[in-house]
Amino acid sequence: MSIVKINALTVPAEQREVLEQRFASRAGAVEGSDGFEWFELLRPVEGTDQYLVYTRWRSEEDFQAWMEGPMKAAHQGGGGGGERPKPAASGSSVWSFEVVQQAAPKPQG
Ligand code: HEM
């Protein structure tokens, strides 16, 4: 079964807009990475102040391969060096999970 990697971002209130804007103009490269299955940027509503970057992968190896290559590019603002804007997040930690069960809606009709 798949694995889930969540990057939990601590974002000061006045930086939320900046963070969401940065994701709105993200590289979009992860979609083409081998073994990539899903991405969501989750905005906190209740119970936490952390934004979650939810990613789901076919295997740990696929995630590691993305981390070593495409992720670095995707986190350099697309410019590959040069002026990197100050990060919107003041902290981050990566959480790892294995998918134990899953369900999707039954096809209708
Ligand atoms: C040092 C910790 C990290 C911080 C502060 C951070 C923050 C960000 C920000 C602000 C963006 C928007 C694009 C940009 O401005 O560069 C981004 C893109 C992204 N981040 Fe992170 N990130 C970190 C590490 C990670 C990790 C470990 C993962 C994996 C769970 C991850 C998953 C993603 C994905 C999937 C994208 C979109 C890339 C694309 O469109 O190709 N990030 N991240």
Coordinates of N, CA and C and ligand atoms in Angstrom, one line a residue:
M1 N 0.8 -1.2 0.0 CA 0.0 0.0 0.0 C 0.9 1.3 0.0
S2 N 0.2 2.3 -0.3 CA 0.9 3.6 -0.4 C 1.4 4.1 0.9
I3 N 2.2 5.2 0.8 CA 2.7 5.9 2.0 C 2.3 7.4 1.9
V4 N 2.2 8.0 3.1 CA 1.8 9.4 3.1 C 2.9 10.2 3.9
K5 N 3.3 11.3 3.2 CA 4.3 12.2 3.9 C 3.6 13.5 4.0
I6 N 3.6 14.0 5.2 CA 3.0 15.3 5.5 C 4.0 16.3 6.0
N7 N 4.1 17.4 5.3 CA 5.0 18.5 5.8 C 4.1 19.5 6.6
A8 N 4.3 19.5 7.9 CA 3.4 20.4 8.8 C 4.2 21.7 8.9
L9 N 3.5 22.8 8.4 CA 4.2 24.1 8.4 C 3.6 25.0 9.4
T10 N 4.4 25.6 10.2 CA 4.0 26.7 11.1 C 4.1 28.0 10.4
V11 N 2.9 28.7 10.3 CA 2.8 29.9 9.5 C 2.2 31.0 10.3
P12 N 3.0 32.1 10.6 CA 2.5 33.2 11.3 C 1.2 33.8 10.6
A13 N 0.3 34.2 11.4 CA -1.0 34.7 10.8 C -0.8 35.6 9.6
E14 N 0.1 36.6 9.7 CA 0.3 37.6 8.7 C 1.0 37.0 7.5
Q15 N 1.5 35.7 7.6 CA 2.2 35.1 6.4 C 1.3 34.1 5.7
R16 N 0.1 33.9 6.1 CA -0.8 32.9 5.5 C -1.0 33.2 4.0
E17 N -1.4 34.5 3.8 CA -1.6 34.9 2.4 C -0.4 34.6 1.5
V18 N 0.7 35.0 2.0 CA 2.0 34.8 1.3 C 2.2 33.3 1.0
L19 N 2.0 32.5 2.0 CA 2.2 31.0 1.8 C 1.3 30.5 0.7
E20 N 0.0 30.9 0.8 CA -1.0 30.3 -0.1 C -0.7 30.8 -1.5
Q21 N -0.2 32.1 -1.6 CA 0.2 32.6 -2.9 C 1.4 31.8 -3.5
R22 N 2.3 31.5 -2.6 CA 3.5 30.7 -3.1 C 3.1 29.4 -3.6
F23 N 2.1 28.7 -2.9 CA 1.7 27.4 -3.4 C 0.9 27.6 -4.7
A24 N 0.1 28.7 -4.8 CA -0.7 29.0 -6.0 C 0.2 29.1 -7.2
S25 N 1.5 29.5 -7.0 CA 2.4 29.6 -8.2 C 3.5 28.6 -8.0
R26 N 3.2 27.5 -7.4 CA 4.2 26.4 -7.2 C 4.7 25.8 -8.5
A27 N 5.8 25.1 -8.5 CA 6.4 24.6 -9.7 C 5.5 23.6 -10.5
G28 N 4.6 22.9 -9.8 CA 3.8 21.9 -10.5 C 4.5 20.7 -11.0
A29 N 5.7 20.5 -10.5 CA 6.6 19.5 -11.0 C 6.3 18.1 -10.3
V30 N 5.7 18.2 -9.1 CA 5.5 16.9 -8.4 C 4.6 16.0 -9.1
E31 N 3.7 16.6 -9.9 CA 2.7 15.8 -10.6 C 3.3 14.8 -11.6
G32 N 4.5 15.2 -12.1 CA 5.2 14.3 -13.0 C 6.2 13.3 -12.4
S33 N 6.3 13.3 -11.1 CA 7.3 12.5 -10.5 C 6.8 11.0 -10.3
D34 N 7.8 10.1 -10.6 CA 7.5 8.7 -10.5 C 6.9 8.3 -9.2
G35 N 5.8 7.6 -9.1 CA 5.2 7.1 -7.9 C 4.4 8.2 -7.1
F36 N 4.3 9.4 -7.6 CA 3.5 10.4 -7.0 C 2.0 10.0 -7.1
E37 N 1.2 10.1 -6.0 CA -0.2 9.8 -6.1 C -1.1 10.9 -5.8
W38 N -0.7 11.8 -4.9 CA -1.7 12.8 -4.4 C -1.0 14.0 -3.7
F39 N -1.5 15.2 -3.9 CA -1.0 16.3 -3.1 C -2.2 17.2 -2.7
E40 N -2.2 17.7 -1.5 CA -3.2 18.7 -1.1 C -2.5 19.7 -0.1
L41 N -2.8 20.9 -0.3 CA -2.4 21.9 0.7 C -3.6 22.1 1.6
L42 N -3.5 21.9 2.9 CA -4.6 21.9 3.8 C -4.4 23.2 4.7
R43 N -5.4 24.0 4.6 CA -5.4 25.3 5.5 C -6.1 25.0 6.8
P44 N -5.5 25.3 7.9 CA -6.1 25.0 9.2 C -7.4 25.8 9.5
V45 N -8.4 25.1 10.0 CA -9.6 25.8 10.4 C -9.9 25.7 11.9
E46 N -9.6 24.5 12.5 CA -9.9 24.3 13.9 C -9.0 23.2 14.4
G47 N -8.5 23.4 15.6 CA -7.7 22.3 16.3 C -6.2 22.4 16.1
T48 N -5.8 23.2 15.1 CA -4.4 23.4 14.9 C -4.2 24.7 14.1
D49 N -3.0 25.2 14.2 CA -2.6 26.4 13.4 C -1.7 26.0 12.2
Q50 N -1.4 24.8 12.1 CA -0.4 24.4 11.1 C -1.1 24.1 9.8
Y51 N -0.5 24.6 8.7 CA -0.8 24.2 7.4 C -0.2 22.8 7.2
L52 N -0.9 21.9 6.5 CA -0.4 20.6 6.1 C -0.2 20.5 4.6
V53 N 1.0 20.1 4.2 CA 1.2 19.7 2.8 C 1.1 18.2 2.8
Y54 N 0.0 17.7 2.3 CA -0.2 16.3 2.3 C 0.2 15.7 0.9
T55 N 1.1 14.7 1.0 CA 1.5 14.0 -0.2 C 1.4 12.5 0.0
R56 N 1.1 11.9 -1.1 CA 0.9 10.4 -1.0 C 1.7 9.8 -2.2
W57 N 2.4 8.7 -1.9 CA 3.4 8.1 -2.8 C 3.2 6.6 -2.9
R58 N 3.6 6.0 -4.0 CA 3.5 4.5 -4.2 C 4.4 3.8 -3.2
S59 N 5.6 4.4 -2.9 CA 6.5 3.8 -2.0 C 7.5 4.8 -1.3
E60 N 8.1 4.4 -0.3 CA 9.1 5.3 0.4 C 10.3 5.6 -0.6
E61 N 10.6 4.7 -1.4 CA 11.7 4.9 -2.4 C 11.3 6.0 -3.4
D62 N 10.1 6.0 -3.8 CA 9.6 7.0 -4.8 C 9.7 8.4 -4.1
F63 N 9.3 8.5 -2.8 CA 9.3 9.7 -2.1 C 10.8 10.2 -2.0
Q64 N 11.7 9.3 -1.6 CA 13.1 9.6 -1.4 C 13.7 10.2 -2.7
A65 N 13.3 9.5 -3.8 CA 13.9 9.9 -5.1 C 13.4 11.3 -5.4
W66 N 12.1 11.7 -5.1 CA 11.6 13.0 -5.3 C 12.4 14.0 -4.5
M67 N 12.6 13.6 -3.2 CA 13.3 14.5 -2.2 C 14.7 14.9 -2.7
E68 N 15.4 13.9 -3.3 CA 16.8 14.1 -3.7 C 16.9 14.9 -5.0
G69 N 15.9 15.0 -5.8 CA 16.0 15.7 -7.1 C 14.9 16.8 -7.2
P70 N 13.7 16.4 -7.7 CA 12.7 17.4 -8.1 C 12.3 18.3 -6.9
M71 N 12.3 17.8 -5.7 CA 11.8 18.6 -4.6 C 12.7 19.8 -4.4
K72 N 14.0 19.6 -4.5 CA 15.0 20.7 -4.3 C 14.7 21.8 -5.3
A73 N 14.5 21.4 -6.6 CA 14.1 22.4 -7.6 C 12.8 23.1 -7.3
A74 N 11.8 22.3 -6.8 CA 10.5 22.9 -6.5 C 10.6 23.9 -5.4
H75 N 11.6 23.7 -4.5 CA 11.7 24.6 -3.3 C 12.6 25.7 -3.5
Q76 N 13.1 26.0 -4.7 CA 13.9 27.1 -5.0 C 13.3 28.2 -5.7
G77 N 11.9 28.2 -5.7 CA 11.2 29.3 -6.3 C 11.3 29.3 -7.8
G78 N 11.7 28.2 -8.4 CA 11.8 28.0 -9.8 C 13.0 28.6 -10.4
G79 N 13.7 29.5 -9.7 CA 14.8 30.2 -10.3 C 16.1 29.5 -10.3
G80 N 16.2 28.5 -9.4 CA 17.4 27.8 -9.3 C 18.5 28.7 -8.7
G81 N 18.3 29.1 -7.5 CA 19.3 30.0 -6.9 C 18.8 31.5 -7.0
G82 N 19.7 32.4 -7.0 CA 19.3 33.8 -7.1 C 18.6 34.3 -5.8
E83 N 17.8 35.3 -6.0 CA 17.1 35.8 -4.8 C 16.0 34.9 -4.4
R84 N 16.2 34.2 -3.3 CA 15.1 33.4 -2.8 C 14.3 34.2 -1.7
P85 N 13.0 34.3 -1.9 CA 12.3 35.1 -0.9 C 12.3 34.4 0.4
K86 N 12.2 35.2 1.5 CA 12.1 34.7 2.8 C 11.0 33.7 3.0
P87 N 11.2 32.5 3.6 CA 10.2 31.6 3.7 C 9.0 32.1 4.5
A88 N 7.8 31.8 4.0 CA 6.5 32.2 4.7 C 6.3 31.4 6.0
A89 N 6.8 30.2 6.0 CA 6.7 29.3 7.2 C 7.9 29.6 8.2
S90 N 7.5 29.6 9.5 CA 8.6 29.8 10.4 C 9.1 28.5 11.0
G91 N 8.5 27.4 10.6 CA 9.0 26.1 11.0 C 8.3 25.0 10.2
S92 N 8.9 23.8 10.2 CA 8.2 22.7 9.5 C 8.7 21.4 10.1
S93 N 7.8 20.4 10.0 CA 8.3 19.0 10.4 C 7.6 18.0 9.5
V94 N 8.3 17.0 9.2 CA 7.7 16.0 8.2 C 7.2 14.8 9.0
W95 N 6.0 14.4 8.7 CA 5.3 13.2 9.4 C 5.2 12.1 8.3
S96 N 5.5 10.9 8.7 CA 5.4 9.7 7.8 C 4.3 8.7 8.2
F97 N 3.6 8.2 7.3 CA 2.5 7.3 7.6 C 2.5 6.2 6.5
E98 N 2.0 5.0 6.9 CA 1.7 4.0 5.9 C 0.1 3.9 5.8
V99 N -0.3 3.8 4.6 CA -1.8 3.7 4.4 C -2.2 2.2 4.8
V100 N -3.1 2.1 5.8 CA -3.5 0.8 6.3 C -4.8 0.4 5.6
Q101 N -5.7 1.3 5.5 CA -7.0 1.1 4.8 C -7.3 2.3 3.9
Q102 N -8.1 2.1 2.9 CA -8.6 3.2 2.1 C -9.9 2.9 1.5
A103 N -10.7 3.9 1.2 CA -12.0 3.8 0.5 C -12.2 4.9 -0.4
A104 N -12.9 4.7 -1.5 CA -13.4 5.7 -2.4 C -14.8 5.5 -2.7
P105 N -15.5 6.5 -3.1 CA -17.0 6.3 -3.4 C -17.2 5.3 -4.5
K106 N -18.3 4.6 -4.3 CA -18.6 3.6 -5.4 C -19.0 4.4 -6.7
P107 N -18.6 3.9 -7.8 CA -19.1 4.5 -9.0 C -20.6 4.5 -9.1
Q108 N -21.2 5.7 -9.5 CA -22.6 5.8 -9.6 C -23.2 5.3 -10.9
G109 N -24.4 4.8 -10.8 CA -25.1 4.4 -12.0 C -24.9 3.0 -12.4
Ligands
HEM1 C1 12.0 22.9 5.0 C2 10.8 22.5 4.9 C3 9.8 22.9 3.9 C4 9.2 24.1 3.7 C5 9.3 25.4 4.6 C6 8.3 24.1 2.6 C7 7.5 25.1 2.0 C8 7.0 25.0 0.7 C9 6.5 26.2 0.0 C10 6.4 27.6 0.5 C11 6.2 25.7 -1.3 C12 5.6 26.5 -2.4 C13 6.6 26.6 -3.6 C14 7.8 27.5 -3.2 O1 7.6 28.6 -2.8 O2 8.9 27.0 -3.2 C15 6.4 24.3 -1.3 C16 6.2 23.4 -2.3 C17 5.9 22.0 -2.2 N1 6.3 21.3 -1.0 FE1 7.4 22.1 0.5 N2 8.4 22.8 2.1 C18 9.3 22.1 2.8 C19 9.7 20.7 2.6 C20 8.8 19.8 2.0 C21 8.7 18.4 2.2 C22 9.6 17.6 3.1 C23 7.7 17.9 1.4 C24 7.1 16.5 1.3 C25 6.2 16.1 2.2 C26 7.1 19.1 0.7 C27 6.1 19.1 -0.2 C28 5.9 20.1 -1.1 C29 5.2 19.9 -2.4 C30 4.6 18.6 -3.0 C31 5.3 21.1 -3.1 C32 4.7 21.5 -4.5 C33 5.9 21.2 -5.4 C34 5.5 21.2 -6.9 O3 4.5 21.9 -7.3 O4 6.2 20.5 -7.7 N3 7.8 20.2 1.1 N4 6.9 23.9 -0.1

